[in-house]
Short mmCIF file of C-alpha atoms and ligand atoms in Angstrom, two decimals:
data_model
loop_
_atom_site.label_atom_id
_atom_site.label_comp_id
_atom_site.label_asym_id
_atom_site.label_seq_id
_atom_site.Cartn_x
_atom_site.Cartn_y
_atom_site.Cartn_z
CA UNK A 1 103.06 63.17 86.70
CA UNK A 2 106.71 64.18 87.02
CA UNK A 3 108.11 67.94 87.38
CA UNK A 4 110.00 68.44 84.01
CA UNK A 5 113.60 67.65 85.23
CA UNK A 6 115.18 70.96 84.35
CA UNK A 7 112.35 72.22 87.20
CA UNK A 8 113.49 69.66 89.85
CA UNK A 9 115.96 71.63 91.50
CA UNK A 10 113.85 74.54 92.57
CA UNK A 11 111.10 73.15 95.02
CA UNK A 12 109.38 75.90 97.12
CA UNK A 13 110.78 79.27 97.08
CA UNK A 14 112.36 79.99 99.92
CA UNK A 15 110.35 83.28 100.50
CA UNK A 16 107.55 81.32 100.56
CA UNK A 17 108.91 78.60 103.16
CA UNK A 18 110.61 80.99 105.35
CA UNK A 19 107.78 83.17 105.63
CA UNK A 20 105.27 80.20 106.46
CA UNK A 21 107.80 79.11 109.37
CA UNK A 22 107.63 83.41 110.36
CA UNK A 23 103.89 83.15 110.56
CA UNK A 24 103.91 79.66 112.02
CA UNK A 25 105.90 81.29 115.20
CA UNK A 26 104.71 84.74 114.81
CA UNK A 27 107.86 85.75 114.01
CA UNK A 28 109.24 89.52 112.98
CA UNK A 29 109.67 88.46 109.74
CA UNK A 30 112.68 89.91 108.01
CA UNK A 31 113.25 87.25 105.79
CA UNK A 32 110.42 87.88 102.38
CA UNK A 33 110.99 91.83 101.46
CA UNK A 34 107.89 93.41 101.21
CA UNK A 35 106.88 96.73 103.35
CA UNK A 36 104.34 96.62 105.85
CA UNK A 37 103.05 99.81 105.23
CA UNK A 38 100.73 101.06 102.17
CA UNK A 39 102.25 103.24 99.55
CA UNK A 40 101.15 106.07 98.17
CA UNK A 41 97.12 107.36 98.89
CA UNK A 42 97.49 108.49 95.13
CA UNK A 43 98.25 104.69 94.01
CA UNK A 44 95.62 103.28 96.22
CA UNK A 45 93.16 105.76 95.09
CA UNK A 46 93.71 105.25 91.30
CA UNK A 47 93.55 101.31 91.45
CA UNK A 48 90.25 101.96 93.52
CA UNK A 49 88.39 104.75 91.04
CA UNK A 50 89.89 102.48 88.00
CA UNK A 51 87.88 99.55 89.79
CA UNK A 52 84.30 101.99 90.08
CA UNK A 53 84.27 103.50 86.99
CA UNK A 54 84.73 99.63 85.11
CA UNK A 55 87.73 99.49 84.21
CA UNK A 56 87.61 95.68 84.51
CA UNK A 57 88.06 94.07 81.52
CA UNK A 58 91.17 93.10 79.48
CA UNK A 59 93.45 95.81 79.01
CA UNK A 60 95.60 96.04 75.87
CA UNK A 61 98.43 93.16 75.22
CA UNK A 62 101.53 96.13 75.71
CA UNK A 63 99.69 97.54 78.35
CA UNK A 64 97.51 100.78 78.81
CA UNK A 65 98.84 103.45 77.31
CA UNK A 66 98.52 105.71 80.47
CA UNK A 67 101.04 103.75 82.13
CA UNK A 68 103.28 103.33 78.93
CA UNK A 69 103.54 107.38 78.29
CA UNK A 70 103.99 107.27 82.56
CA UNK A 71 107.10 104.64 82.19
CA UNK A 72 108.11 106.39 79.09
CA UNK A 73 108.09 110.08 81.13
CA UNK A 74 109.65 108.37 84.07
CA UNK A 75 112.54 107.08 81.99
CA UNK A 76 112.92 110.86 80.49
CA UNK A 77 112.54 112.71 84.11
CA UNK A 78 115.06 110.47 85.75
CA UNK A 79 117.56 109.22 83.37
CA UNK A 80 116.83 111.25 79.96
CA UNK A 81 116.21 107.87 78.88
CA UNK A 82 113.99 108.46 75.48
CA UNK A 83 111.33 105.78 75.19
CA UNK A 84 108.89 105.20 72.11
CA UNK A 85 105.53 104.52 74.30
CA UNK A 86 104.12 102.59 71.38
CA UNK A 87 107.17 99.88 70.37
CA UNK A 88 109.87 99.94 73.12
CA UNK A 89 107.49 99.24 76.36
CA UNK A 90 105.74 96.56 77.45
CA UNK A 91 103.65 96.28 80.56
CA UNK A 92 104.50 92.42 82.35
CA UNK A 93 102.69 90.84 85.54
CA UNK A 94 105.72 92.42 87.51
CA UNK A 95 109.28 92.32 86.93
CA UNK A 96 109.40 88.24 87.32
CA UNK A 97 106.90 88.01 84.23
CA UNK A 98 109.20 90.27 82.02
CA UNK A 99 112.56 88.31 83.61
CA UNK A 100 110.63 85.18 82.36
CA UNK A 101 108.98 86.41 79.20
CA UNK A 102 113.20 87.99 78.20
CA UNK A 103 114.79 84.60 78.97
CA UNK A 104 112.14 82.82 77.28
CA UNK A 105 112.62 84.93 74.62
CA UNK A 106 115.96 84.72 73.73
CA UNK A 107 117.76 81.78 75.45
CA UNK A 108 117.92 78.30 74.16
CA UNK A 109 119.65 75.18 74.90
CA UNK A 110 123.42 76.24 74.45
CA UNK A 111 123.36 79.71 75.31
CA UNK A 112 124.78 80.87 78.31
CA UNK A 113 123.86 83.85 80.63
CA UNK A 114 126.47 85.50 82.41
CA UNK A 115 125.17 86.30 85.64
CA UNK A 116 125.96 87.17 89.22
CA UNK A 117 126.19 85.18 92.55
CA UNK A 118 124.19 85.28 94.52
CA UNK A 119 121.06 86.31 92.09
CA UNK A 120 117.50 87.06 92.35
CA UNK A 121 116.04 83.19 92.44
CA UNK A 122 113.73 83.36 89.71
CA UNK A 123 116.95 84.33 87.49
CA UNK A 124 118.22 80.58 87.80
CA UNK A 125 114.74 78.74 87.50
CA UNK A 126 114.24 80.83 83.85
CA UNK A 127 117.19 80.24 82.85
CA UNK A 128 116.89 76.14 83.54
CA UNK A 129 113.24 76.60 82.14
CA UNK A 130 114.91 78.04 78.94
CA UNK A 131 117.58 74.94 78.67
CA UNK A 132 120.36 77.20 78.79
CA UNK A 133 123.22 77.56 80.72
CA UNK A 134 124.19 79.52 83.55
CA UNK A 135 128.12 80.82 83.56
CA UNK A 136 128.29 83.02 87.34
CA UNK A 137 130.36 85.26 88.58
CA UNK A 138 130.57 85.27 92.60
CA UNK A 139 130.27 88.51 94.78
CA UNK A 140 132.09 88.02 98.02
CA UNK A 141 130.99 89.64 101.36
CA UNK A 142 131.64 92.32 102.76
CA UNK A 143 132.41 94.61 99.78
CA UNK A 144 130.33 91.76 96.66
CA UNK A 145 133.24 93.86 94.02
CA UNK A 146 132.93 92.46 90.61
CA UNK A 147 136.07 90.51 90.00
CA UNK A 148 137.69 91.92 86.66
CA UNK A 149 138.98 88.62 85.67
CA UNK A 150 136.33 86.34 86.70
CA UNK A 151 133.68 88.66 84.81
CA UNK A 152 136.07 88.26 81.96
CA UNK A 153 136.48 84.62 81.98
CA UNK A 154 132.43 84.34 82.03
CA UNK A 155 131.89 85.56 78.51
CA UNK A 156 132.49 82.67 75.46
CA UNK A 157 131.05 82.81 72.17
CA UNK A 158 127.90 81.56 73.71
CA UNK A 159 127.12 84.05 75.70
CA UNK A 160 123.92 85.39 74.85
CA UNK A 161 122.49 87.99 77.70
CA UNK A 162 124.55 89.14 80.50
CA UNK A 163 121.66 89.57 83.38
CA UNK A 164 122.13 92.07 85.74
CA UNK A 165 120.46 93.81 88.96
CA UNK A 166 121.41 96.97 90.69
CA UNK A 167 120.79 97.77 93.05
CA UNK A 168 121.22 94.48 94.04
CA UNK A 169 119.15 91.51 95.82
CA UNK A 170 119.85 90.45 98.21
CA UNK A 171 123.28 92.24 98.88
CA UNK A 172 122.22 95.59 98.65
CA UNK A 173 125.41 96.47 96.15
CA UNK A 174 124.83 99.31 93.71
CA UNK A 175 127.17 98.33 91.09
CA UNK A 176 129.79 101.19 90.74
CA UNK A 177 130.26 103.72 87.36
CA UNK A 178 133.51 101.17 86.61
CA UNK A 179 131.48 98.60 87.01
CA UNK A 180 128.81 99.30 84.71
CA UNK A 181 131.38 100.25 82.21
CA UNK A 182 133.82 96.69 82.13
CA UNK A 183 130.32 94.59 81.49
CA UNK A 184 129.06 97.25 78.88
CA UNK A 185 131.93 96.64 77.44
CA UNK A 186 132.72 93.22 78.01
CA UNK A 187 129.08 92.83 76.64
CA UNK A 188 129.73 95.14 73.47
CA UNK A 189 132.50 92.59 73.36
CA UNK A 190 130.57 89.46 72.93
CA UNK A 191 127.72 90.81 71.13
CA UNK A 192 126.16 89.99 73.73
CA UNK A 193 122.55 91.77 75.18
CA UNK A 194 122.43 92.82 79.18
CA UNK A 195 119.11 92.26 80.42
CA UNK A 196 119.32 94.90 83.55
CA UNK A 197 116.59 94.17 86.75
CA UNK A 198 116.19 97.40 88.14
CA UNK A 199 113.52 97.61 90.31
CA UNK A 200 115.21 98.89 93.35
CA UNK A 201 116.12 101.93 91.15
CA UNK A 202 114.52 104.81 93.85
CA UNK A 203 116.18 102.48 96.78
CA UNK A 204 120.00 103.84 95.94
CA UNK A 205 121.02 105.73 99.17
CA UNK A 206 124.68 106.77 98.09
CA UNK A 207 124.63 107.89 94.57
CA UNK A 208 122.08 108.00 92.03
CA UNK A 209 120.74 104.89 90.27
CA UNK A 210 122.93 104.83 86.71
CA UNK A 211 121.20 102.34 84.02
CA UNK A 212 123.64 100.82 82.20
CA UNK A 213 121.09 101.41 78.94
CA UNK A 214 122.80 105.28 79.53
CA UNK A 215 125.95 104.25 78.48
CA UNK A 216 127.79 104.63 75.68
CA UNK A 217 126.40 102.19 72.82
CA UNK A 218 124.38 100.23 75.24
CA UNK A 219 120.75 101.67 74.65
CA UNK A 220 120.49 99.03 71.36
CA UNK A 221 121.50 96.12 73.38
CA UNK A 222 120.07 96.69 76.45
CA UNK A 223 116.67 95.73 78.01
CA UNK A 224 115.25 97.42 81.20
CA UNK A 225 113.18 95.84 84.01
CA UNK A 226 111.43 97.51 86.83
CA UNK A 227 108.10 97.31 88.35
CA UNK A 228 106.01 99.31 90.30
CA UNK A 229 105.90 96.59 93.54
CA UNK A 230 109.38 98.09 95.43
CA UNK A 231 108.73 101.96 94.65
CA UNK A 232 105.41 102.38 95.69
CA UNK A 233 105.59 99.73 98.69
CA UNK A 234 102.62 97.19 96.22
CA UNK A 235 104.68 94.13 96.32
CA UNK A 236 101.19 92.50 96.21
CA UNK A 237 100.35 94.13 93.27
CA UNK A 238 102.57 92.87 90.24
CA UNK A 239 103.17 95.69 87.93
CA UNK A 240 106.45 96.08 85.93
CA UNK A 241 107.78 96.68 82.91
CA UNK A 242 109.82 96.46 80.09
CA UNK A 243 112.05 98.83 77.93
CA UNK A 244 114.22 99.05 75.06
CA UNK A 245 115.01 98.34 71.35
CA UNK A 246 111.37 98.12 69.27
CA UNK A 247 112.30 95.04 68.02
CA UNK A 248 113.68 93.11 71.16
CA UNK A 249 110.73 94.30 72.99
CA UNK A 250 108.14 92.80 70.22
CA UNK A 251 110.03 89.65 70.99
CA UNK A 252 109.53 89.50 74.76
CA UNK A 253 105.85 90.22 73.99
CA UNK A 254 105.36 87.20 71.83
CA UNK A 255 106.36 85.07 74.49
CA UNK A 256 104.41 87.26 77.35
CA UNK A 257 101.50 87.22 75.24
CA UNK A 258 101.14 83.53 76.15
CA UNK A 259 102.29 83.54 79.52
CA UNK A 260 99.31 85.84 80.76
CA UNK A 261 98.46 88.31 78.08
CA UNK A 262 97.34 91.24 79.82
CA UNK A 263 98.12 92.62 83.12
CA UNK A 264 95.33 94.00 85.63
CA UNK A 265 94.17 97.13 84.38
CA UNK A 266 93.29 99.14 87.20
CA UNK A 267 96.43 98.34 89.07
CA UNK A 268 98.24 99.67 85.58
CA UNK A 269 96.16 103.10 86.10
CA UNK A 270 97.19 103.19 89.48
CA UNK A 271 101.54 102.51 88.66
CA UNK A 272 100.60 104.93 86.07
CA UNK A 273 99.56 107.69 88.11
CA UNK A 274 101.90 106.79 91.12
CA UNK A 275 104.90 107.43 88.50
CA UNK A 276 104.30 110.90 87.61
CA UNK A 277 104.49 111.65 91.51
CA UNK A 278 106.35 114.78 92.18
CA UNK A 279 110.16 114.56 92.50
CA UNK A 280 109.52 114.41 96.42
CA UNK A 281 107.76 111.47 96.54
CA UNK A 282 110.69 109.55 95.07
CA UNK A 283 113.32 111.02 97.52
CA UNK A 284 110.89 111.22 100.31
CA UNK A 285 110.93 107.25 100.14
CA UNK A 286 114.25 106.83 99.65
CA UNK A 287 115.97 108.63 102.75
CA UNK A 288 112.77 106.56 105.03
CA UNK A 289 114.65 103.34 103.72
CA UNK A 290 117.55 104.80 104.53
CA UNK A 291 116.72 105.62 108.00
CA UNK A 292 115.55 101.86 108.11
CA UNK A 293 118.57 100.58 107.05
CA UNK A 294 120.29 102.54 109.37
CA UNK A 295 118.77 101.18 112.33
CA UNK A 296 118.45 97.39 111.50
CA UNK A 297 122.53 97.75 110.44
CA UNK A 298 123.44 98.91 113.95
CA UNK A 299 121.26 96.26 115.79
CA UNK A 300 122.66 93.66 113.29
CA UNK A 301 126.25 95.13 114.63
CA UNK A 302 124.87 95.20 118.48
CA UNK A 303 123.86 91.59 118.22
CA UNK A 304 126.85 90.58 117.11
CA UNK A 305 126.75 89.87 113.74
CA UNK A 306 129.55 91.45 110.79
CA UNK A 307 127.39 93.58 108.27
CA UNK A 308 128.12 94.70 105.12
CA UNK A 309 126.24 97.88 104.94
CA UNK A 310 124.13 97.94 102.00
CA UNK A 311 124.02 100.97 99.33
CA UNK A 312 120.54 100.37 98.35
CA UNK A 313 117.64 97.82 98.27
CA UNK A 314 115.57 96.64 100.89
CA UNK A 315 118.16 94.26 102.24
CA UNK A 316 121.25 93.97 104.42
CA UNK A 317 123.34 90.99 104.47
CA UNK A 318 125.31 90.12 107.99
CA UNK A 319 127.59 87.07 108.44
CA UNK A 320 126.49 85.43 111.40
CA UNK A 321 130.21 83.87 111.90
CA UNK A 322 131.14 85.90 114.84
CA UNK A 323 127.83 84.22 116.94
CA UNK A 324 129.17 80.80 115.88
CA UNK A 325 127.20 79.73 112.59
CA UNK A 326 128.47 77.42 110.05
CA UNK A 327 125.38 76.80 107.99
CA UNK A 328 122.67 79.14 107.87
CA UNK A 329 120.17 77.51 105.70
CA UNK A 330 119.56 75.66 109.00
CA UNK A 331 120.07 78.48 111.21
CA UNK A 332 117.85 80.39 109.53
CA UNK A 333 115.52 77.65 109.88
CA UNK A 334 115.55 77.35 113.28
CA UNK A 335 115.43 81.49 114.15
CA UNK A 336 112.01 81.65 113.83
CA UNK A 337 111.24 79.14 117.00
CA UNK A 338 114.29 79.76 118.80
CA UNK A 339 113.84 83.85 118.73
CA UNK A 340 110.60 84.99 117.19
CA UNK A 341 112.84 86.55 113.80
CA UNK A 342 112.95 85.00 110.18
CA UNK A 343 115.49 86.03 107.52
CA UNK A 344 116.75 84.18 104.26
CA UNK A 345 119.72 82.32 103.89
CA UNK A 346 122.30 83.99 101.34
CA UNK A 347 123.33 80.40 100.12
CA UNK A 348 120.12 79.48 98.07
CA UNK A 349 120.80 82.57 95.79
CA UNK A 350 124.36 80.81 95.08
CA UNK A 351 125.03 77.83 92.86
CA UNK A 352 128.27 76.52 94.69
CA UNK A 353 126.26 75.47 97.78
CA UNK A 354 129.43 76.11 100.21
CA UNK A 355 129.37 79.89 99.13
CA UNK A 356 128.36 82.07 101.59
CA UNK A 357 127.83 78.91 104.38
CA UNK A 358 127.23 81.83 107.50
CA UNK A 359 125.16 84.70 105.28
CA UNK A 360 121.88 86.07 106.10
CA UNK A 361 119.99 88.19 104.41
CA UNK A 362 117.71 90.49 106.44
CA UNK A 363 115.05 93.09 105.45
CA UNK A 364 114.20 96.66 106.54
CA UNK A 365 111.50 97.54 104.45
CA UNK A 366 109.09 97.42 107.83
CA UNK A 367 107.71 100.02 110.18
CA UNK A 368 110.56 100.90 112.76
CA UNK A 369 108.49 99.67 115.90
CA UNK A 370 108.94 96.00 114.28
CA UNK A 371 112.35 96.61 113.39
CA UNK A 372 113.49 98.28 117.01
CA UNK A 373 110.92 94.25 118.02
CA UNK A 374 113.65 92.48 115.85
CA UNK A 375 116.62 93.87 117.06
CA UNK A 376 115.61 93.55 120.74
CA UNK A 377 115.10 89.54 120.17
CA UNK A 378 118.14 89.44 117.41
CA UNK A 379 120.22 90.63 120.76
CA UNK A 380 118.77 87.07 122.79
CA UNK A 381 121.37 85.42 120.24
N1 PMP B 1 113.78 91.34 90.82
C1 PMP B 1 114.27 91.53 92.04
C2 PMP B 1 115.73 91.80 92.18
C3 PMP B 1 113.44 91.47 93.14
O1 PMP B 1 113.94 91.65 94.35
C4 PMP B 1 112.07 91.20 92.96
C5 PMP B 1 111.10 91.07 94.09
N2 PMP B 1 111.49 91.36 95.30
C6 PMP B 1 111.60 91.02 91.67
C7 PMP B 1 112.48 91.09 90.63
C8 PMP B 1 110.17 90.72 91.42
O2 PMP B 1 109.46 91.88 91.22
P1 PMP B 1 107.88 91.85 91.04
O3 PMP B 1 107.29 91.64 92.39
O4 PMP B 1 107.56 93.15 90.44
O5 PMP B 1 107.55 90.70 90.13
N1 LIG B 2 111.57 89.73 95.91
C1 LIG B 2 111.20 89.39 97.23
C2 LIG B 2 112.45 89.16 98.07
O1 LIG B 2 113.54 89.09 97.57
C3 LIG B 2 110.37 88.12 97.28
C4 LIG B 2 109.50 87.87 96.14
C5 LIG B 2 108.89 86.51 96.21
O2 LIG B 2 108.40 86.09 97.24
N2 LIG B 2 108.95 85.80 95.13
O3 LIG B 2 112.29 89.02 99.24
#
């Protein structure tokens, strides 16, 4: 039987092919981002009593309510952000399942989603799973700035969501106050919904993390995505979430209710209780990724490489241009053998395949020994 052709373009992810090649040649392997540390003792010790004392079986369709009042406290701590726990949450298999489950919901053939280059992958394959169309608006290395007029010329009467992440994969832009406030209003504009991917919101090293649901007259057309995965180093562990108007939520859960119903319970008591972690915690794991950052950046720089130092995430992006690369999807193919590193090519987040032809993406979230291992091979190029 034949993949459905609107599916046909998207293959193997490339997280999943670069990291095969990375364990193929026992590479450091910068390329996938998750940490290779544990998170919290807290987290791992919820998920583990929730597992002995039976908490095994389905849990509720909108998810337990111990990590809905946790999300909804979270969103009131952080960003005053006031959340009805019973109609404006929903608990998803991570943030892909509630990117899926939101597209699903509301996009159909005809509708467009403004959206910005490079993306998140799974962004593209839900919106070709939904029949609709993709309008993008490119961010350019070094400094990925939103282009006022491009933005502009992205909206139509079509336009149904605008989708947006910040702090951003894989460029590791936090999208500025002006920013936020040209596509609130360029969405107020169109009548059009942003659906907002936030799950690097604790990764923002410059300024605080500003959801766009805070500003003005946003909140009723905005949806909110994060996930517990990034925050408490569980990539493994799919938990995340979904916030905003009662009735837009109730929508996304009719379509998540068939996509996996549930989510695993004791994993939800274990986000929940991670969540309501002390302010510490939060900051704690921020300025370590920072530190990270800070040293992968300057070995990026000492091997050569341009970098655009990134303002949050668990990513840097370097143009590998000065060392003499044209196209990186097969540079970063060969890396693995030739040096013992892996890292993602920036051009299969882009639809214009000669964007971004010498981009790499690379990621910090490991323990410094392996990243002080990558640099010293990254400095064999
Ligand atoms: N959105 C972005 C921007 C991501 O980087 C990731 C994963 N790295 C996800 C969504 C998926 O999150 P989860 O693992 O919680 O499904
Ligand atoms: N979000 C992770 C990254 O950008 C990968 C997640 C996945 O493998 N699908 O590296």
């Amino acid at each position: 039987m034949e993949l459905v052709q609107r599916m046909q373009r998207h293959g193997t992810t490339i997280f999943t092919e670069i990291s095969a090649l990375a364990a193929r040649h026992d590479a450091v392997n910068l390329g996938q981002g998750f940490p290779d540390t544990d998170g919290p003792s807290e987290l791992i010790e919820a998920a583990k009593r929730a597992i002995d004392t039976g908490q095994n079986q389905y849990p509720p369709l909108s998810g337990r309510p111990e990590l809905l009042a946790a999300v909804a406290d979270h969103q009131r701590r952080w960003y005053g952000i006031d959340v009805d726990l019973s109609t404006e949450a929903l608990v998803t298999v991570g943030a892909t399942e509630a990117i899926a489950a939101t597209i699903l919901a509301f996009c159909s053939p005809g509708d467009e989603v403004v959206m910005f280059e490079p993306y998140y992958d799974s962004y593209a394959a839900m919106v070709d799973l939904a029949g609709a169309t993709r309008r993008t608006v490119v961010l350019r290395f070094p400094d990925f700035a939103v282009d006022e007029a491009a933005l502009r010329a992205a909206f139509s009467a079509r336009t149904k969501l605008v989708l947006l992440n910040s702090p951003h994969n894989p460029t590791g832009k936090v999208f500025t106050d002006a920013e936020l406030a040209l596509i609130a209003r360029l969405a107020r504009e169109h009548d059009a919904w942003v659906v907002t991917d936030e799950v690097y919101e604790h990764l923002a090293f410059a300024r605080p993390h500003c959801p766009i649901a805070t500003l003005p007259g946003m909140a009723e057309r905005t949806l909110t995505i994060s996930s517990a995965g990034k925050t408490f180093s569980a990539t493994g562990w799919k938990v995340g979430w979904v916030t905003g108007p009662a009735a837009a939520v109730a929508a996304v859960r009719t379509v998540k209710q068939f996509l996996t119903f549930g989510v695993g319970g004791p994993f939800q008591l274990a986000a929940a209780a991670a969540l309501c972690l002390p302010d510490d915690y939060f900051t704690a794991f921020r300025d370590r990724l920072r530190g990270k950052r800070d040293l992968l950046v300057d070995g990026l720089a000492g091997a050569g490489f341009d970098v655009a130092v990134p303002e949050g995430t668990y990513f840097v992006v370097a143009d590998a241009a000065p060392l003499g690369v044209t196209d990186a999807s097969a540079f970063a193919r060969e890396l693995p053998a030739r040096i013992g590193v892996a890292a993602i090519p920036v051009q299969v987040f882009h639809d214009d395949p000669d964007a971004a032809p010498s981009l790499l993406r690379f990621a910090f979230c490991k323990r410094d020994e392996v990243l002080r291992e990558g640099v010293r091979r990254l400095a064999r190029l």
